mmCIF file of C-alpha atoms in Angstrom:
data_model
loop_
_atom_site.group_PDB
_atom_site.id
_atom_site.type_symbol
_atom_site.label_atom_id
_atom_site.label_comp_id
_atom_site.label_asym_id
_atom_site.label_seq_id
_atom_site.Cartn_x
_atom_site.Cartn_y
_atom_site.Cartn_z
ATOM 1 C CA MET I 1 -12.300 -0.492 0.985
ATOM 2 C CA SER I 2 -10.327 -2.189 4.093
ATOM 3 C CA ARG I 3 -10.029 0.595 6.801
ATOM 4 C CA ILE I 4 -9.590 0.850 10.374
ATOM 5 C CA ASP I 5 -12.780 2.635 12.102
ATOM 6 C CA GLU I 6 -10.908 4.810 14.864
ATOM 7 C CA THR I 7 -14.176 5.423 16.500
ATOM 8 C CA LYS I 8 -14.056 2.109 17.729
ATOM 9 C CA ASP I 9 -11.970 0.779 20.883
ATOM 10 C CA PHE I 10 -9.124 -1.900 19.981
ATOM 11 C CA VAL I 11 -10.004 -5.085 21.656
ATOM 12 C CA PRO I 12 -6.780 -7.301 22.454
ATOM 13 C CA ILE I 13 -7.177 -10.979 22.304
ATOM 14 C CA ARG I 14 -5.265 -14.079 23.349
ATOM 15 C CA ILE I 15 -3.130 -15.553 21.028
ATOM 16 C CA ALA I 16 -0.966 -18.944 21.494
ATOM 17 C CA VAL I 17 1.701 -19.485 18.814
ATOM 18 C CA LEU I 18 2.963 -23.085 18.041
ATOM 19 C CA THR I 19 6.361 -23.940 16.040
ATOM 20 C CA VAL I 20 5.766 -27.170 14.561
ATOM 21 C CA SER I 21 9.493 -28.732 14.143
ATOM 22 C CA ASP I 22 11.918 -31.590 14.948
ATOM 23 C CA THR I 23 15.096 -29.309 15.268
ATOM 24 C CA ARG I 24 13.960 -25.616 16.519
ATOM 25 C CA GLN I 25 14.169 -24.534 20.409
ATOM 26 C CA ILE I 26 12.983 -21.499 21.414
ATOM 27 C CA ALA I 27 16.214 -19.814 21.146
ATOM 28 C CA ASP I 28 16.599 -20.341 17.520
ATOM 29 C CA ASP I 29 12.854 -20.371 16.306
ATOM 30 C CA LYS I 30 12.782 -17.064 14.237
ATOM 31 C CA SER I 31 9.174 -17.904 12.795
ATOM 32 C CA GLY I 32 7.675 -18.034 16.056
ATOM 33 C CA GLN I 33 9.598 -15.076 17.273
ATOM 34 C CA THR I 34 8.613 -12.987 14.635
ATOM 35 C CA LEU I 35 4.651 -13.780 15.274
ATOM 36 C CA ALA I 36 5.306 -13.219 18.988
ATOM 37 C CA ASP I 37 6.714 -9.959 18.537
ATOM 38 C CA ARG I 38 4.131 -8.874 16.015
ATOM 39 C CA ILE I 39 1.577 -10.158 18.455
ATOM 40 C CA VAL I 40 2.672 -7.960 21.038
ATOM 41 C CA ALA I 41 3.553 -4.851 19.017
ATOM 42 C CA ALA I 42 -0.199 -5.021 17.381
ATOM 43 C CA GLY I 43 -1.385 -4.779 21.274
ATOM 44 C CA HIS I 44 -2.573 -8.482 21.747
ATOM 45 C CA THR I 45 -1.790 -10.748 24.497
ATOM 46 C CA LEU I 46 1.004 -13.689 23.792
ATOM 47 C CA ALA I 47 -1.076 -16.258 25.642
ATOM 48 C CA ASP I 48 1.097 -19.123 24.991
ATOM 49 C CA ARG I 49 4.118 -20.465 22.893
ATOM 50 C CA LYS I 50 5.436 -23.878 22.391
ATOM 51 C CA ILE I 51 7.386 -26.021 19.985
ATOM 52 C CA ILE I 52 6.465 -29.283 19.267
ATOM 53 C CA ALA I 53 7.706 -32.254 16.690
ATOM 54 C CA ASP I 54 6.215 -32.835 13.437
ATOM 55 C CA GLU I 55 3.915 -35.549 14.525
ATOM 56 C CA ARG I 56 0.097 -35.212 13.504
ATOM 57 C CA ASP I 57 -1.247 -36.714 16.804
ATOM 58 C CA GLN I 58 0.827 -34.371 19.216
ATOM 59 C CA ILE I 59 -0.081 -31.350 17.118
ATOM 60 C CA ALA I 60 -3.617 -32.058 16.926
ATOM 61 C CA ASP I 61 -3.691 -32.486 20.830
ATOM 62 C CA GLN I 62 -2.167 -29.369 21.622
ATOM 63 C CA LEU I 63 -4.525 -27.562 19.321
ATOM 64 C CA ARG I 64 -7.399 -29.524 21.178
ATOM 65 C CA ALA I 65 -6.094 -28.460 24.438
ATOM 66 C CA TRP I 66 -5.542 -24.746 23.475
ATOM 67 C CA CYS I 67 -8.865 -24.724 22.079
ATOM 68 C CA VAL I 68 -10.636 -25.622 25.291
ATOM 69 C CA ASP I 69 -8.506 -23.103 27.375
ATOM 70 C CA ASP I 70 -10.562 -20.194 28.323
ATOM 71 C CA ALA I 71 -7.283 -18.007 28.070
ATOM 72 C CA ILE I 72 -6.630 -18.406 24.330
ATOM 73 C CA ASP I 73 -8.606 -16.891 21.530
ATOM 74 C CA VAL I 74 -6.428 -17.830 18.481
ATOM 75 C CA VAL I 75 -3.818 -20.263 17.774
ATOM 76 C CA ILE I 76 -1.124 -19.475 15.174
ATOM 77 C CA SER I 77 1.149 -22.334 14.231
ATOM 78 C CA THR I 78 4.154 -22.064 11.841
ATOM 79 C CA GLY I 79 5.958 -24.939 10.443
ATOM 80 C CA GLY I 80 4.882 -28.362 8.820
ATOM 81 C CA THR I 81 2.689 -26.690 5.901
ATOM 82 C CA GLY I 82 4.815 -27.911 3.075
ATOM 83 C CA LEU I 83 4.622 -31.057 0.878
ATOM 84 C CA THR I 84 7.410 -33.587 2.504
ATOM 85 C CA GLY I 85 6.626 -36.308 4.386
ATOM 86 C CA ARG I 86 7.182 -35.019 7.709
ATOM 87 C CA ASP I 87 4.606 -32.064 7.075
ATOM 88 C CA VAL I 88 1.748 -32.714 8.632
ATOM 89 C CA THR I 89 0.475 -29.504 10.361
ATOM 90 C CA VAL I 90 -2.129 -29.081 7.728
ATOM 91 C CA GLU I 91 -3.565 -32.523 8.473
ATOM 92 C CA ALA I 92 -3.505 -32.258 12.146
ATOM 93 C CA HIS I 93 -5.115 -28.827 11.723
ATOM 94 C CA ARG I 94 -7.925 -30.368 9.789
ATOM 95 C CA ASP I 95 -8.329 -33.316 12.329
ATOM 96 C CA VAL I 96 -9.183 -30.388 14.766
ATOM 97 C CA TYR I 97 -11.473 -27.900 12.666
ATOM 98 C CA GLU I 98 -15.317 -27.725 12.899
ATOM 99 C CA LYS I 99 -15.066 -25.479 10.051
ATOM 100 C CA GLU I 100 -12.693 -24.485 7.580
ATOM 101 C CA ILE I 101 -11.735 -20.803 6.542
ATOM 102 C CA ASP I 102 -11.319 -21.607 2.943
ATOM 103 C CA ALA I 103 -10.369 -18.074 1.603
ATOM 104 C CA PHE I 104 -7.543 -17.841 4.177
ATOM 105 C CA GLY I 105 -5.281 -20.100 2.117
ATOM 106 C CA THR I 106 -6.360 -18.235 -1.299
ATOM 107 C CA VAL I 107 -5.765 -14.697 0.256
ATOM 108 C CA PHE I 108 -2.359 -15.950 1.517
ATOM 109 C CA THR I 109 -1.382 -17.655 -1.726
ATOM 110 C CA ILE I 110 -2.313 -14.334 -3.226
ATOM 111 C CA VAL I 111 0.059 -12.212 -0.922
ATOM 112 C CA SER I 112 2.623 -14.757 -1.098
ATOM 113 C CA MET I 113 2.773 -14.502 -4.807
ATOM 114 C CA GLN I 114 3.818 -10.637 -4.672
ATOM 115 C CA LYS I 115 6.735 -11.697 -2.662
ATOM 116 C CA ILE I 116 7.800 -15.157 -3.971
ATOM 117 C CA GLY I 117 6.196 -15.708 -7.172
ATOM 118 C CA THR I 118 5.254 -19.217 -8.389
ATOM 119 C CA SER I 119 6.762 -20.837 -5.396
ATOM 120 C CA ALA I 120 3.695 -19.869 -3.582
ATOM 121 C CA VAL I 121 1.990 -23.276 -5.000
ATOM 122 C CA GLN I 122 3.831 -25.214 -2.453
ATOM 123 C CA SER I 123 2.534 -23.429 0.652
ATOM 124 C CA ARG I 124 -0.507 -25.271 2.297
ATOM 125 C CA ALA I 125 -1.530 -22.498 4.655
ATOM 126 C CA THR I 126 -5.081 -22.786 6.364
ATOM 127 C CA ALA I 127 -7.073 -21.780 8.655
ATOM 128 C CA GLY I 128 -10.187 -22.999 10.579
ATOM 129 C CA VAL I 129 -12.210 -22.574 14.025
ATOM 130 C CA ALA I 130 -12.815 -25.479 16.567
ATOM 131 C CA GLN I 131 -14.348 -24.936 20.131
ATOM 132 C CA GLY I 132 -14.799 -20.963 19.149
ATOM 133 C CA THR I 133 -11.151 -20.918 18.695
ATOM 134 C CA TYR I 134 -9.408 -19.401 15.611
ATOM 135 C CA LEU I 135 -6.694 -21.917 14.308
ATOM 136 C CA PHE I 136 -4.134 -20.601 11.578
ATOM 137 C CA ALA I 137 -1.367 -22.857 10.296
ATOM 138 C CA LEU I 138 1.485 -20.675 8.277
ATOM 139 C CA PRO I 139 4.652 -21.988 6.844
ATOM 140 C CA GLY I 140 7.828 -22.020 8.709
ATOM 141 C CA SER I 141 9.698 -19.439 7.234
ATOM 142 C CA PRO I 142 9.961 -15.855 9.246
ATOM 143 C CA GLY I 143 9.452 -14.228 5.747
ATOM 144 C CA ALA I 144 5.744 -16.380 5.290
ATOM 145 C CA CYS I 145 4.723 -15.483 9.056
ATOM 146 C CA LYS I 146 5.701 -11.732 8.574
ATOM 147 C CA ASP I 147 3.358 -11.506 5.346
ATOM 148 C CA ALA I 148 0.548 -13.491 6.805
ATOM 149 C CA TRP I 149 0.638 -11.309 9.967
ATOM 150 C CA ASP I 150 1.279 -7.991 8.148
ATOM 151 C CA GLU I 151 -0.951 -8.467 5.321
ATOM 152 C CA ILE I 152 -4.033 -10.602 6.792
ATOM 153 C CA LEU I 153 -4.020 -11.327 10.576
ATOM 154 C CA LEU I 154 -3.097 -7.886 11.896
ATOM 155 C CA LYS I 155 -6.160 -6.687 9.928
ATOM 156 C CA GLN I 156 -8.486 -9.273 10.673
ATOM 157 C CA LEU I 157 -7.896 -9.639 14.139
ATOM 158 C CA ASP I 158 -8.192 -6.215 14.905
ATOM 159 C CA TYR I 159 -12.019 -5.176 16.004
ATOM 160 C CA ARG I 160 -12.049 -1.737 14.455
ATOM 161 C CA HIS I 161 -11.238 -3.296 10.927
ATOM 162 C CA ARG I 162 -13.846 -2.614 8.321
ATOM 163 C CA PRO I 163 -15.781 -3.828 6.800
ATOM 164 C CA CYS I 164 -15.697 -7.118 8.783
ATOM 165 C CA ASN I 165 -13.176 -8.808 10.873
ATOM 166 C CA PHE I 166 -12.666 -12.171 12.771
ATOM 167 C CA VAL I 167 -12.700 -10.575 16.309
ATOM 168 C CA GLU I 168 -16.562 -9.093 15.985
ATOM 169 C CA ILE I 169 -17.757 -12.777 15.462
ATOM 170 C CA MET I 170 -15.811 -14.347 18.037
ATOM 171 C CA PRO I 171 -18.513 -14.410 20.649
ATOM 172 C CA ARG I 172 -20.603 -16.504 17.810
ATOM 173 C CA LEU I 173 -18.076 -18.769 17.175
ATOM 174 C CA ASP I 174 -19.463 -21.657 19.718
ATOM 175 C CA GLU I 175 -23.119 -20.707 19.527
ATOM 176 C CA HIS I 176 -23.915 -24.129 17.927
ATOM 177 C CA LEU I 177 -22.469 -25.696 21.252
ATOM 178 C CA ARG I 178 -24.663 -23.719 23.757
ATOM 179 C CA ARG I 179 -28.122 -24.757 24.653
ATOM 180 C CA LYS I 180 -30.723 -23.113 23.127
#
């Protein structure tokens, strides 16, 4: 059963938030703000926050830039995961991934089904790893960001979470890139 091991110290991580939108500005970016607020409330550091247009190359370039930034451990994007022609965030993420975290999309769908029923089938939430950095792509609605954070990321980005979590394996994410 999932639990927090209170005998371990909390380990804050540095998280960047990327909102993918052709129309949003920081002032009206409810999804990005939802994530930023939850990141800080959990005790993590909001390392950066940007809004970028729904352009595959621009999204991938920003993800790559953050992946090589030593001040960023995790990137969470919101928006562009749907099925319309402008929704290219998933493709941009996959352009960057070294490894995909396949089960993330599945678990997100399970969480979403409890909230929005079969409409969850329209989400293409995804996650992966690149350059030792975790990358998560969430839908653009504040509700979806809240659900993904509260039900999945809050726990998996907490070093104390048992039986396992993403933070405890962070030092090994880029071991294939190091000299042997």
